[in-house]
Amino acid sequence: MARTTVEVTGQRPLGFITEADVVLLGSGIKTRDVVADDTLLTRLPLDPARQLIGSQCSGALVLAHLGLLTGRPACTDAITRPWLEERGVTVLDAPFHAEGAIATAGGCLASVYLAAWTLLHTVGESAARAAIEYAAPVGEKQEIVQRVMSRVRTVEAALR
């Protein structure tokens, strides 16, 4: 079987992170290597006082190592769960959780909740709904928009 290679390139250098309004950390098989590299972690000065910060799956490990999940629960994938729990993070059996400016999503398909949360807080609800509807499968658009926006709104309302 032939292997497919995907090349990922950055739009901006890592130093741009201090200027970004939103920072979303994805997942990958090398995340544990990233969090073991103190030099790299010092290049991630995230600031929830002025940035929206989110993670998907093992990206939550980065948030935990930066101290951003201290005292708050998080969502992640099943593989990452024990590593987060070792750090004292309570892992929820839920696809999405947000508190203030920090959100976590568990499972690759849960990234839709993270996207909706980000859009809701940056460009508003109608734009978030439109983007989710555009990406949703034909025949399921309204159902998915309703489910995603309801989950994001319910999580936020529970914390008020």
CSV table of C-alpha atoms in Angstrom, one decimal:
chain,number,residue,atom,x,y,z
A,1,MET,CA,0.0,0.0,0.0
A,2,ALA,CA,1.4,3.4,-0.9
A,3,ARG,CA,1.7,6.0,1.7
A,4,THR,CA,0.3,9.5,1.2
A,5,THR,CA,2.3,12.4,2.5
A,6,VAL,CA,0.6,15.6,3.7
A,7,GLU,CA,2.7,18.7,3.9
A,8,VAL,CA,1.6,21.4,6.3
A,9,THR,CA,3.0,24.9,6.0
A,10,GLY,CA,2.5,27.8,8.3
A,11,GLN,CA,0.9,31.1,7.2
A,12,ARG,CA,2.7,33.0,9.9
A,13,PRO,CA,5.8,32.2,12.0
A,14,LEU,CA,5.2,30.9,15.5
A,15,GLY,CA,6.1,34.3,17.0
A,16,PHE,CA,2.8,35.6,15.6
A,17,ILE,CA,1.0,33.8,18.4
A,18,THR,CA,1.4,36.8,20.7
A,19,GLU,CA,-0.6,38.9,18.2
A,20,ALA,CA,-3.3,36.4,17.4
A,21,ASP,CA,-6.8,37.0,18.7
A,22,VAL,CA,-7.6,33.3,18.5
A,23,VAL,CA,-5.2,30.3,19.0
A,24,LEU,CA,-6.5,26.8,18.3
A,25,LEU,CA,-4.3,23.9,19.0
A,26,GLY,CA,-4.8,20.8,17.0
A,27,SER,CA,-3.9,17.2,17.7
A,28,GLY,CA,-1.1,14.9,16.5
A,29,ILE,CA,1.0,11.9,17.3
A,30,LYS,CA,3.9,14.2,18.3
A,31,THR,CA,2.0,16.3,20.9
A,32,ARG,CA,3.8,14.5,23.8
A,33,ASP,CA,7.1,15.4,22.2
A,34,VAL,CA,5.9,19.1,22.0
A,35,VAL,CA,5.0,19.3,25.6
A,36,ALA,CA,8.3,17.7,26.6
A,37,ASP,CA,10.2,20.5,24.9
A,38,ASP,CA,10.3,23.4,27.4
A,39,THR,CA,12.0,25.6,24.9
A,40,LEU,CA,9.1,25.2,22.5
A,41,LEU,CA,6.5,25.7,25.3
A,42,THR,CA,8.1,29.1,26.2
A,43,ARG,CA,7.4,30.2,22.7
A,44,LEU,CA,3.7,29.8,23.4
A,45,PRO,CA,2.8,32.7,25.6
A,46,LEU,CA,-1.0,32.3,25.4
A,47,ASP,CA,-3.1,34.9,27.2
A,48,PRO,CA,-6.7,34.1,27.9
A,49,ALA,CA,-7.3,37.6,29.1
A,50,ARG,CA,-7.0,38.8,25.5
A,51,GLN,CA,-7.1,35.7,23.3
A,52,LEU,CA,-9.7,32.9,22.6
A,53,ILE,CA,-7.8,29.7,23.2
A,54,GLY,CA,-9.0,26.3,22.1
A,55,SER,CA,-7.7,22.7,21.7
A,56,GLN,CA,-8.8,19.6,20.0
A,57,CYS,CA,-7.9,16.2,21.3
A,58,SER,CA,-4.2,16.0,22.3
A,59,GLY,CA,-3.9,19.8,21.9
A,60,ALA,CA,-5.3,19.8,25.5
A,61,LEU,CA,-2.0,18.5,26.6
A,62,VAL,CA,-0.4,21.7,25.5
A,63,LEU,CA,-3.0,23.8,27.4
A,64,ALA,CA,-2.4,21.6,30.5
A,65,HIS,CA,1.4,22.0,30.4
A,66,LEU,CA,1.0,25.8,30.0
A,67,GLY,CA,-1.2,25.8,33.2
A,68,LEU,CA,-4.3,26.8,31.3
A,69,LEU,CA,-6.4,23.9,32.5
A,70,THR,CA,-5.6,24.2,36.2
A,71,GLY,CA,-8.9,24.0,38.1
A,72,ARG,CA,-11.0,23.4,35.1
A,73,PRO,CA,-12.3,20.3,33.3
A,74,ALA,CA,-11.4,19.5,29.7
A,75,CYS,CA,-12.5,17.4,26.8
A,76,THR,CA,-10.0,15.2,24.8
A,77,ASP,CA,-9.8,11.9,22.9
A,78,ALA,CA,-9.5,8.5,24.6
A,79,ILE,CA,-5.8,8.2,23.9
A,80,THR,CA,-4.9,11.5,25.5
A,81,ARG,CA,-7.3,11.1,28.5
A,82,PRO,CA,-4.9,9.2,30.8
A,83,TRP,CA,-2.1,11.7,30.1
A,84,LEU,CA,-4.3,14.6,31.1
A,85,GLU,CA,-5.6,12.8,34.1
A,86,GLU,CA,-1.9,12.3,35.2
A,87,ARG,CA,-1.6,16.1,35.2
A,88,GLY,CA,-4.6,16.4,37.5
A,89,VAL,CA,-7.1,17.5,34.8
A,90,THR,CA,-10.7,16.2,35.1
A,91,VAL,CA,-11.6,14.9,31.7
A,92,LEU,CA,-15.3,15.1,30.8
A,93,ASP,CA,-17.2,12.4,28.8
A,94,ALA,CA,-18.4,15.2,26.4
A,95,PRO,CA,-17.4,16.4,23.0
A,96,PHE,CA,-16.9,20.1,24.0
A,97,HIS,CA,-16.4,22.3,27.0
A,98,ALA,CA,-15.6,26.0,27.4
A,99,GLU,CA,-15.0,28.2,30.3
A,100,GLY,CA,-14.4,31.9,29.6
A,101,ALA,CA,-11.8,32.2,26.8
A,102,ILE,CA,-10.7,28.6,26.9
A,103,ALA,CA,-12.4,25.7,25.1
A,104,THR,CA,-11.5,22.1,24.6
A,105,ALA,CA,-13.0,19.5,22.1
A,106,GLY,CA,-12.7,15.8,22.3
A,107,GLY,CA,-12.6,13.7,19.1
A,108,CYS,CA,-11.7,14.8,15.6
A,109,LEU,CA,-15.3,15.4,14.6
A,110,ALA,CA,-15.8,17.5,17.8
A,111,SER,CA,-13.7,20.2,16.1
A,112,VAL,CA,-17.0,21.5,14.7
A,113,TYR,CA,-18.0,22.6,18.2
A,114,LEU,CA,-14.7,24.4,18.6
A,115,ALA,CA,-15.2,26.1,15.2
A,116,ALA,CA,-18.7,27.2,16.1
A,117,TRP,CA,-17.5,28.5,19.5
A,118,THR,CA,-14.7,30.5,17.8
A,119,LEU,CA,-17.0,31.9,15.1
A,120,LEU,CA,-19.7,32.7,17.7
A,121,HIS,CA,-17.2,34.8,19.7
A,122,THR,CA,-15.4,36.5,16.7
A,123,VAL,CA,-18.0,37.1,14.0
A,124,GLY,CA,-21.4,36.3,15.7
A,125,GLU,CA,-24.1,33.7,15.7
A,126,SER,CA,-25.4,34.1,12.2
A,127,ALA,CA,-21.9,33.7,10.7
A,128,ALA,CA,-21.3,30.6,12.9
A,129,ARG,CA,-24.6,29.1,11.8
A,130,ALA,CA,-23.8,29.8,8.2
A,131,ALA,CA,-20.4,28.2,8.3
A,132,ILE,CA,-21.6,25.1,10.1
A,133,GLU,CA,-24.5,24.8,7.6
A,134,TYR,CA,-22.1,25.2,4.6
A,135,ALA,CA,-19.9,22.3,5.9
A,136,ALA,CA,-22.7,20.0,7.1
A,137,PRO,CA,-23.7,17.0,5.0
A,138,VAL,CA,-26.6,17.4,2.6
A,139,GLY,CA,-29.9,16.3,4.1
A,140,GLU,CA,-28.6,17.0,7.6
A,141,LYS,CA,-27.7,20.6,7.5
A,142,GLN,CA,-30.5,22.0,9.8
A,143,GLU,CA,-30.1,19.1,12.3
A,144,ILE,CA,-26.4,19.6,12.6
A,145,VAL,CA,-26.5,23.4,12.8
A,146,GLN,CA,-29.1,23.0,15.6
A,147,ARG,CA,-27.1,20.3,17.5
A,148,VAL,CA,-23.8,22.2,17.3
A,149,MET,CA,-25.1,25.6,18.2
A,150,SER,CA,-27.3,24.1,21.0
A,151,ARG,CA,-24.3,22.3,22.5
A,152,VAL,CA,-22.1,25.4,22.4
A,153,ARG,CA,-24.9,27.6,23.9
A,154,THR,CA,-25.7,25.0,26.6
A,155,VAL,CA,-22.1,24.8,27.7
A,156,GLU,CA,-21.8,28.5,27.9
A,157,ALA,CA,-25.2,29.0,29.7
A,158,ALA,CA,-24.3,26.4,32.3
A,159,LEU,CA,-21.3,28.4,33.4
A,160,ARG,CA,-23.1,31.7,33.9
